[in-house]
Coordinates of N, CA and C in Angstrom, one line a residue:
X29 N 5.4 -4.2 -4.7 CA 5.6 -3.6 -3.4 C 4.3 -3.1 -2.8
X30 N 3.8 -3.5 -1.7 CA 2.5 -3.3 -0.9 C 2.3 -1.8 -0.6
X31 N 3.6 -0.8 -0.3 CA 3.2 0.5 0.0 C 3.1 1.2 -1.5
X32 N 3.8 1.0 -2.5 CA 3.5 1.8 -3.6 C 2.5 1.6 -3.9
X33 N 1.7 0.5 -3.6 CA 0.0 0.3 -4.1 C -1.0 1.1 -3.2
X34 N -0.4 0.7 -2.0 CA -1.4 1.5 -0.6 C -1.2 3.3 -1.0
X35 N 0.1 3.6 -1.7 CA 0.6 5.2 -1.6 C -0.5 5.5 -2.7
X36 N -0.5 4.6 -4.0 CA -1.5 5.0 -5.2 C -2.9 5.3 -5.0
X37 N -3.2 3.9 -3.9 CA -4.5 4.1 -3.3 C -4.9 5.2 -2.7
X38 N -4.7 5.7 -1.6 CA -4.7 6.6 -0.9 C -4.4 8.0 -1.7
X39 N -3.6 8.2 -2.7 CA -3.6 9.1 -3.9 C -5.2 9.2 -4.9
X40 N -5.7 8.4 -5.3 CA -6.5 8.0 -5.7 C -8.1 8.3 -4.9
X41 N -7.7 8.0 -3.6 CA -8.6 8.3 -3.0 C -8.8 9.7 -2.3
X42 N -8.2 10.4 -1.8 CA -7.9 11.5 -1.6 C -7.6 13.1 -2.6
X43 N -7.6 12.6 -3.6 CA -7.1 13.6 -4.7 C -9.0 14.0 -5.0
X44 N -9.8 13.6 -4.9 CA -11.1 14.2 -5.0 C -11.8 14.5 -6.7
X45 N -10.9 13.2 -7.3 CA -11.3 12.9 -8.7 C -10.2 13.6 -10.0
X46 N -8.8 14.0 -9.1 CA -8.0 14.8 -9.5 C -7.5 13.2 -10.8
X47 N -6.8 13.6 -11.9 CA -6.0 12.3 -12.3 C -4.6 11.7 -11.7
X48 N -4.5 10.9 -11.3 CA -3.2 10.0 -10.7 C -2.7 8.8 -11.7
X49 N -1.2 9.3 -11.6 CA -0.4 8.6 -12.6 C 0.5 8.0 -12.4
X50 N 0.6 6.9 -12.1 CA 1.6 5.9 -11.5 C 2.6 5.9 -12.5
X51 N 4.4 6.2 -12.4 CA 5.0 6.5 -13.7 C 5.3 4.8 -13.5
X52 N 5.4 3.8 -12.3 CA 5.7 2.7 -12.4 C 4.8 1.8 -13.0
X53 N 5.3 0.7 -13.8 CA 4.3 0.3 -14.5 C 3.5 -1.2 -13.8
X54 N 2.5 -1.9 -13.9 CA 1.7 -2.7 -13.0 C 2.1 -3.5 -13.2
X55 N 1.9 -4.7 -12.8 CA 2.2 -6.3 -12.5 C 2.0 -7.0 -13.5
X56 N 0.9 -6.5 -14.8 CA 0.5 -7.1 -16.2 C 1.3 -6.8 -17.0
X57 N 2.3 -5.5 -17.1 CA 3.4 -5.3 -18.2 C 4.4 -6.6 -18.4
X58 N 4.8 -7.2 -19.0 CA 5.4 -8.4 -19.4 C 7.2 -7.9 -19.7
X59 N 7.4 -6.5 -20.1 CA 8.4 -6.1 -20.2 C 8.7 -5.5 -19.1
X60 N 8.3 -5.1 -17.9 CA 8.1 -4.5 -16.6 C 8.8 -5.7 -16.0
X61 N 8.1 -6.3 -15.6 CA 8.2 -7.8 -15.3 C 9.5 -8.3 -15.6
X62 N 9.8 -8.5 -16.7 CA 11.3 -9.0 -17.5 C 12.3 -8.1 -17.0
X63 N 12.2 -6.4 -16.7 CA 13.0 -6.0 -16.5 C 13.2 -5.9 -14.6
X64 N 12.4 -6.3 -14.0 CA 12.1 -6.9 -12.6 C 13.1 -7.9 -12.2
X65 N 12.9 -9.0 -12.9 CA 13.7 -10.1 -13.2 C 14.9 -9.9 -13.4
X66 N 15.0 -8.9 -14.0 CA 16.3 -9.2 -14.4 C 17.8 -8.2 -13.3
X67 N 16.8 -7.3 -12.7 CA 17.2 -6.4 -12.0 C 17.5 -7.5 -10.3
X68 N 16.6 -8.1 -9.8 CA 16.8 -9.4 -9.4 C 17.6 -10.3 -9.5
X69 N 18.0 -11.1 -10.6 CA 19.0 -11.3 -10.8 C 20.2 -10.7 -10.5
X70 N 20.3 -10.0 -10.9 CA 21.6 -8.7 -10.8 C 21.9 -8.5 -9.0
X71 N 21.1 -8.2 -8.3 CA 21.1 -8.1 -6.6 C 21.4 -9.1 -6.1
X72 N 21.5 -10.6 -6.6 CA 22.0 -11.7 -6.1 C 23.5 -12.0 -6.4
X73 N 23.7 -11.6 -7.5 CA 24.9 -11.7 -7.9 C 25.9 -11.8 -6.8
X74 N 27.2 -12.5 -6.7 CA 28.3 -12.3 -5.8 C 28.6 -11.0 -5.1
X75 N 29.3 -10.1 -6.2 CA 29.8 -9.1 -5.9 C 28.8 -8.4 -5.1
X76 N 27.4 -8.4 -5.3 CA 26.6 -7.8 -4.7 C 25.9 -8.1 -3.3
X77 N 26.3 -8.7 -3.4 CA 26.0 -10.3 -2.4 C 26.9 -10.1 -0.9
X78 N 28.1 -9.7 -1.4 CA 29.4 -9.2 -0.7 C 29.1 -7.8 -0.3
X79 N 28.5 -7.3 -1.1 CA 28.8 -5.6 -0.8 C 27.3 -5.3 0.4
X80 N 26.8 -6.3 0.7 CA 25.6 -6.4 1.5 C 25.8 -6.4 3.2
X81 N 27.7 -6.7 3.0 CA 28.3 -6.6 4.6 C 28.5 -5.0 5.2
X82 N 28.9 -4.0 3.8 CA 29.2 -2.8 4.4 C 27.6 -1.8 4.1
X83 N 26.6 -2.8 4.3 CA 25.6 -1.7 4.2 C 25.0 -0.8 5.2
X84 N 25.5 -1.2 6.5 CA 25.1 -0.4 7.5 C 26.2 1.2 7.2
X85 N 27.1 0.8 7.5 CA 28.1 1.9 7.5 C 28.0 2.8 6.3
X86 N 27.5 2.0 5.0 CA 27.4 3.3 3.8 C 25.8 3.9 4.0
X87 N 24.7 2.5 4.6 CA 23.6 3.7 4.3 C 23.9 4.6 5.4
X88 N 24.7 4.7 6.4 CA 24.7 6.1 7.4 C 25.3 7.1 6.6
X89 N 26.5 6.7 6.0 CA 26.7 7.6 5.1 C 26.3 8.2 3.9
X90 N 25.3 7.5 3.6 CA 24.5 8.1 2.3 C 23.1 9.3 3.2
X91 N 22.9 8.9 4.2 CA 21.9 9.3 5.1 C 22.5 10.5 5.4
X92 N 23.7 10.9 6.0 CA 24.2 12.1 6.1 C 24.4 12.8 4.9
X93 N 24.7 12.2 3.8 CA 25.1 13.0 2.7 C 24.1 14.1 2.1
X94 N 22.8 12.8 2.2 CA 21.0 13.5 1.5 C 20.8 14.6 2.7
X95 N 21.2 14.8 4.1 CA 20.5 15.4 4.8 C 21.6 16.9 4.6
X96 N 23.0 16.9 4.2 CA 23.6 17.8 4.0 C 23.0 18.7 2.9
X97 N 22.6 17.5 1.6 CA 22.2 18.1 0.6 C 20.8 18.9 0.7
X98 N 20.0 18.7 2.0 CA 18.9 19.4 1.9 C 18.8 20.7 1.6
X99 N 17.8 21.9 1.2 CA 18.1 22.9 1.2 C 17.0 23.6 1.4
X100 N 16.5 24.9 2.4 CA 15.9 24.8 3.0 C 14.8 26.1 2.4
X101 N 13.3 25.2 1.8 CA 12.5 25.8 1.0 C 12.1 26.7 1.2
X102 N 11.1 27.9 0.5 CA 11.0 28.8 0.6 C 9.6 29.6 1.0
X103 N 9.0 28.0 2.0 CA 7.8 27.4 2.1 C 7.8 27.1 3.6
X104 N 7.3 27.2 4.8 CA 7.6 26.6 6.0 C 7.0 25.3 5.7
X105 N 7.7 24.0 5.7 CA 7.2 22.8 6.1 C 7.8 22.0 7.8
X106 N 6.7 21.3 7.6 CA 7.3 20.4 8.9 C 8.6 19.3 8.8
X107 N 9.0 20.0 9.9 CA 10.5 18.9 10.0 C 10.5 17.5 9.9
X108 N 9.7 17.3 10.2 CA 9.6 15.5 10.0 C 9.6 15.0 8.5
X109 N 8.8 16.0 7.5 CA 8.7 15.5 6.1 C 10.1 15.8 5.6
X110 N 10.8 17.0 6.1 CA 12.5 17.2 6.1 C 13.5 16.2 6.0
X111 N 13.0 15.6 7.1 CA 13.3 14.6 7.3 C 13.2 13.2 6.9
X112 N 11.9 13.0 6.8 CA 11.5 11.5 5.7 C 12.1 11.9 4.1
X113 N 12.7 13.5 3.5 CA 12.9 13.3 2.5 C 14.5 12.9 2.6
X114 N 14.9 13.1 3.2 CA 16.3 13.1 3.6 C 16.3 11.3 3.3
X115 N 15.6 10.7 4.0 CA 15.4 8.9 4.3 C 15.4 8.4 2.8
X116 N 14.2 9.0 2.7 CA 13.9 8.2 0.7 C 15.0 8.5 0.5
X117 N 16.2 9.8 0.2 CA 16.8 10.2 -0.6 C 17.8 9.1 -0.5
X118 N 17.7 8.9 0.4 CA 19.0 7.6 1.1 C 18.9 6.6 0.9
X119 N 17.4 5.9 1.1 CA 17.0 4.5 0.1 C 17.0 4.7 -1.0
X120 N 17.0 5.9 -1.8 CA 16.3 5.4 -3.4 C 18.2 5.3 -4.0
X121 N 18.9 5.5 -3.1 CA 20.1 5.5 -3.5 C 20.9 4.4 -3.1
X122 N 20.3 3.5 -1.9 CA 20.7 2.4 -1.9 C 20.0 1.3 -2.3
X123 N 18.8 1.7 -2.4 CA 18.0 0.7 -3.2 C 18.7 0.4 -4.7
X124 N 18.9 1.5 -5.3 CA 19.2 1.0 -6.8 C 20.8 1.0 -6.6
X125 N 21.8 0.8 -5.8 CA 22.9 0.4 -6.0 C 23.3 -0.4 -7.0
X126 N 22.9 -1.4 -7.1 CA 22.9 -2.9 -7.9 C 22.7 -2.6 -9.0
X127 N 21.9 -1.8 -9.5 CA 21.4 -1.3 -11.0 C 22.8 -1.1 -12.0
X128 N 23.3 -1.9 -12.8 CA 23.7 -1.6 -13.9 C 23.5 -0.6 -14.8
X129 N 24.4 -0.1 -15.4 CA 24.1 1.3 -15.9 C 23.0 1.0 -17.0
X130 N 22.9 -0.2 -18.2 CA 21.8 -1.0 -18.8 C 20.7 -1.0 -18.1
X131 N 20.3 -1.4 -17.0 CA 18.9 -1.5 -16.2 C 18.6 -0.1 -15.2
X132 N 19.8 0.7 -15.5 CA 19.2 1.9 -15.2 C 18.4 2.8 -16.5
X133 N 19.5 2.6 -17.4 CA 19.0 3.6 -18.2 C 17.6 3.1 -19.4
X134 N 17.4 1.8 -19.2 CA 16.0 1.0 -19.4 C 14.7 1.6 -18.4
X135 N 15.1 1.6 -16.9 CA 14.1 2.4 -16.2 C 13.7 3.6 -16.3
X136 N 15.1 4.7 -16.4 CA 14.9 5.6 -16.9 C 14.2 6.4 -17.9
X137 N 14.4 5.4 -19.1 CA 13.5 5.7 -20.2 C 11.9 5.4 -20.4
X138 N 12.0 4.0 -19.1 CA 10.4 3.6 -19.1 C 9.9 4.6 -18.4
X139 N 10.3 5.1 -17.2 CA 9.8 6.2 -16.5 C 9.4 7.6 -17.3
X140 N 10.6 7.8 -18.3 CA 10.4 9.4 -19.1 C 8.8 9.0 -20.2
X141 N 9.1 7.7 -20.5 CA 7.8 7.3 -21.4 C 6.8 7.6 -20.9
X142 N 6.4 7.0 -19.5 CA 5.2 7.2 -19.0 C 4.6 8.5 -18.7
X143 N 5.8 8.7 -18.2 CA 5.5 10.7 -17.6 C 5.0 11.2 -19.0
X144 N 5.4 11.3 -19.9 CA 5.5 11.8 -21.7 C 3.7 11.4 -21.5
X145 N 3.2 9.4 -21.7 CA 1.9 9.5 -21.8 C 1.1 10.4 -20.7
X146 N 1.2 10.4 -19.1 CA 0.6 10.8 -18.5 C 0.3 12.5 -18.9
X147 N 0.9 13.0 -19.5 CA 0.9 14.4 -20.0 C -0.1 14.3 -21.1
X148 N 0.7 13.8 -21.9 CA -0.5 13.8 -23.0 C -2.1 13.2 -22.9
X149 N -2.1 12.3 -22.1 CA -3.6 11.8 -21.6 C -4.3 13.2 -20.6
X150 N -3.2 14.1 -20.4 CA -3.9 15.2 -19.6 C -3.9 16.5 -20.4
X151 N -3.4 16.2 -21.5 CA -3.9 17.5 -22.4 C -4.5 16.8 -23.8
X152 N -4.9 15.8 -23.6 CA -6.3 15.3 -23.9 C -7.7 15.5 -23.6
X153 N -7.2 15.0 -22.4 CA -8.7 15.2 -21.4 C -9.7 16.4 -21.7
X154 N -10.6 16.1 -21.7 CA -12.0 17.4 -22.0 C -12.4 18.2 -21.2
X155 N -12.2 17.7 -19.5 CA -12.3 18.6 -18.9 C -11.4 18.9 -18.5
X156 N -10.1 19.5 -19.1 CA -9.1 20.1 -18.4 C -9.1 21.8 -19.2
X157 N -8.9 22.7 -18.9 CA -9.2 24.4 -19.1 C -7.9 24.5 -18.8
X158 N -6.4 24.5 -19.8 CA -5.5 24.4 -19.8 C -5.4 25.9 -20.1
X159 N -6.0 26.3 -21.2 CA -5.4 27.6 -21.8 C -4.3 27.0 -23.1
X160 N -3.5 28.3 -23.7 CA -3.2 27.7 -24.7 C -1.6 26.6 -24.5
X161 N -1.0 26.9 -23.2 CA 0.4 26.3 -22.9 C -0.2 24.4 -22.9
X162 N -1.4 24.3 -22.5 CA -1.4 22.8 -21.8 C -0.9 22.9 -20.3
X163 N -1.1 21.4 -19.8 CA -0.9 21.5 -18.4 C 0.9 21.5 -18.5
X164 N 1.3 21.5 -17.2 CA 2.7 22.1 -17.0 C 3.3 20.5 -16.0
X165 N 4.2 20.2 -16.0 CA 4.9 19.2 -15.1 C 5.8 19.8 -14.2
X166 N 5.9 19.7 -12.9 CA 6.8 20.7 -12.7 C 7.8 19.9 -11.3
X167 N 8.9 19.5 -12.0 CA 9.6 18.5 -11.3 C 11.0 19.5 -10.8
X168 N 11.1 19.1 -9.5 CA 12.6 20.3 -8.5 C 13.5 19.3 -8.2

Protein backbone atom coordinates (compact mmCIF):
# COMPACT_ATOMS: atom_id res chain seq x y z
CA UNK A 1 0.00 0.00 0.00
CA UNK A 2 1.62 3.41 -1.32
CA UNK A 3 0.31 5.49 1.82
CA UNK A 4 1.64 3.21 4.57
CA UNK A 5 5.06 3.71 2.81
CA UNK A 6 4.64 7.56 2.24
CA UNK A 7 3.12 7.57 6.29
CA UNK A 8 6.67 5.60 7.17
CA UNK A 9 8.47 8.02 5.13
CA UNK A 10 7.35 11.05 6.29
CA UNK A 11 7.76 9.39 10.01
CA UNK A 12 11.20 8.79 9.24
CA UNK A 13 11.72 11.90 8.00
CA UNK A 14 10.25 14.15 10.42
CA UNK A 15 10.95 12.33 13.67
CA UNK A 16 14.51 14.14 13.69
CA UNK A 17 16.53 10.74 14.07
CA UNK A 18 13.92 9.48 16.61
CA UNK A 19 13.59 5.34 15.90
CA UNK A 20 10.52 4.34 13.65
CA UNK A 21 9.02 0.99 13.67
CA UNK A 22 6.85 -0.26 11.18
CA UNK A 23 4.92 -3.22 13.21
CA UNK A 24 3.88 -4.20 9.40
CA UNK A 25 6.22 -6.33 7.87
CA UNK A 26 7.98 -5.36 4.11
CA UNK A 27 7.45 -6.80 0.77
CA UNK A 28 10.82 -9.25 1.33
CA UNK A 29 9.04 -11.23 4.29
CA UNK A 30 8.09 -14.51 2.32
CA UNK A 31 5.63 -15.38 5.25
CA UNK A 32 4.17 -11.82 5.11
CA UNK A 33 3.60 -12.24 1.63
CA UNK A 34 2.01 -15.92 2.01
CA UNK A 35 -0.17 -14.51 4.61
CA UNK A 36 -1.11 -11.51 2.01
CA UNK A 37 -2.05 -14.11 -0.28
CA UNK A 38 -3.87 -15.78 1.45
CA UNK A 39 -5.95 -13.07 3.03
CA UNK A 40 -6.65 -12.26 -0.74
CA UNK A 41 -7.86 -15.21 -1.49
CA UNK A 42 -10.27 -15.12 1.25
CA UNK A 43 -11.86 -11.41 -0.05
CA UNK A 44 -12.67 -13.04 -3.29
CA UNK A 45 -14.39 -15.68 -2.01
CA UNK A 46 -18.28 -15.86 -2.84
CA UNK A 47 -19.74 -15.17 0.31
CA UNK A 48 -17.59 -12.22 0.45
CA UNK A 49 -18.08 -11.30 -2.90
CA UNK A 50 -21.86 -10.97 -2.03
CA UNK A 51 -21.46 -9.20 1.10
CA UNK A 52 -19.72 -6.33 -1.14
CA UNK A 53 -23.54 -5.22 -2.11
CA UNK A 54 -24.46 -4.14 1.51
CA UNK A 55 -21.22 -2.12 1.96
CA UNK A 56 -22.47 1.19 1.63
CA UNK A 57 -25.22 0.90 4.26
CA UNK A 58 -22.90 -1.02 6.88
CA UNK A 59 -19.84 1.22 6.36
CA UNK A 60 -22.32 4.20 7.44
CA UNK A 61 -23.16 2.20 10.12
CA UNK A 62 -19.90 1.23 11.35
CA UNK A 63 -18.94 5.12 10.82
CA UNK A 64 -21.63 6.09 13.24
CA UNK A 65 -20.84 3.46 15.62
CA UNK A 66 -16.66 4.59 15.85
CA UNK A 67 -17.93 8.23 16.13
CA UNK A 68 -20.41 7.33 19.15
CA UNK A 69 -17.57 5.46 20.57
CA UNK A 70 -15.40 8.49 20.55
CA UNK A 71 -14.48 9.88 23.89
CA UNK A 72 -13.55 13.11 24.44
CA UNK A 73 -9.62 13.56 25.57
CA UNK A 74 -8.29 15.18 28.16
CA UNK A 75 -6.15 17.14 25.80
CA UNK A 76 -7.72 19.88 23.36
CA UNK A 77 -7.27 18.50 19.89
CA UNK A 78 -8.51 19.54 16.62
CA UNK A 79 -11.82 18.31 15.36
CA UNK A 80 -10.79 17.19 12.19
CA UNK A 81 -8.14 14.55 13.63
CA UNK A 82 -11.58 13.63 15.82
CA UNK A 83 -12.75 13.01 13.10
CA UNK A 84 -10.24 11.17 10.69
CA UNK A 85 -10.03 8.85 13.86
CA UNK A 86 -13.56 8.12 13.82
CA UNK A 87 -12.89 7.20 9.66
CA UNK A 88 -9.84 4.75 10.30
CA UNK A 89 -11.84 3.43 13.10
CA UNK A 90 -14.44 2.49 10.42
CA UNK A 91 -12.06 1.19 7.72
CA UNK A 92 -9.84 -0.74 9.87
CA UNK A 93 -13.11 -2.41 10.67
CA UNK A 94 -14.23 -2.87 7.32
CA UNK A 95 -11.13 -3.46 5.88
CA UNK A 96 -10.54 -6.69 7.84
CA UNK A 97 -14.16 -7.93 7.64
CA UNK A 98 -13.10 -10.83 5.50
CA UNK A 99 -10.35 -11.90 7.92
CA UNK A 100 -11.02 -15.36 9.26
CA UNK A 101 -10.53 -15.73 12.78
CA UNK A 102 -7.02 -18.03 11.53
CA UNK A 103 -5.68 -14.89 9.54
CA UNK A 104 -6.66 -12.75 12.16
CA UNK A 105 -5.07 -14.28 14.87
CA UNK A 106 -1.72 -14.99 12.56
CA UNK A 107 -1.66 -11.02 12.20
CA UNK A 108 -2.19 -10.50 15.43
CA UNK A 109 0.56 -12.39 16.71
CA UNK A 110 2.85 -11.09 13.76
CA UNK A 111 2.10 -7.64 14.98
CA UNK A 112 2.64 -8.49 18.98
CA UNK A 113 6.07 -10.10 17.66
CA UNK A 114 7.28 -7.11 16.04
CA UNK A 115 6.13 -4.50 18.68
CA UNK A 116 7.99 -7.25 21.34
CA UNK A 117 11.39 -6.76 18.76
CA UNK A 118 10.84 -3.00 18.32
CA UNK A 119 11.09 -2.73 22.12
CA UNK A 120 13.79 -4.70 22.65
CA UNK A 121 15.99 -3.17 19.76
CA UNK A 122 15.11 0.09 21.87
CA UNK A 123 16.31 -1.04 25.14
CA UNK A 124 19.19 -2.14 23.38
CA UNK A 125 20.15 0.86 21.84
CA UNK A 126 23.27 2.83 23.47
CA UNK A 127 21.98 5.95 23.20
CA UNK A 128 18.84 5.47 24.91
CA UNK A 129 19.06 6.94 29.03
CA UNK A 130 16.13 4.72 29.96
CA UNK A 131 16.80 4.60 33.56
CA UNK A 132 16.27 1.43 35.28
CA UNK A 133 12.36 0.55 33.92
CA UNK A 134 13.50 0.64 30.03
CA UNK A 135 11.59 2.44 27.51
CA UNK A 136 7.73 2.24 28.08
CA UNK A 137 4.99 1.43 25.06
CA UNK A 138 2.14 3.09 25.74
CA UNK A 139 -0.92 1.97 23.73
CA UNK A 140 -4.95 3.60 24.64
Amino acid sequence: DPERIRLLRHAENSRGGMPIFSIEPGIDDQKWADWQSRWADEQVRFRNLIATFGRNRRWAKTRIKAVSRIQKPPFDIPNDLVAAAAVCAAWWAEEFISLTPELSRERDERYASRIRGAISNLRESEDGDWGAGGPSLLIR
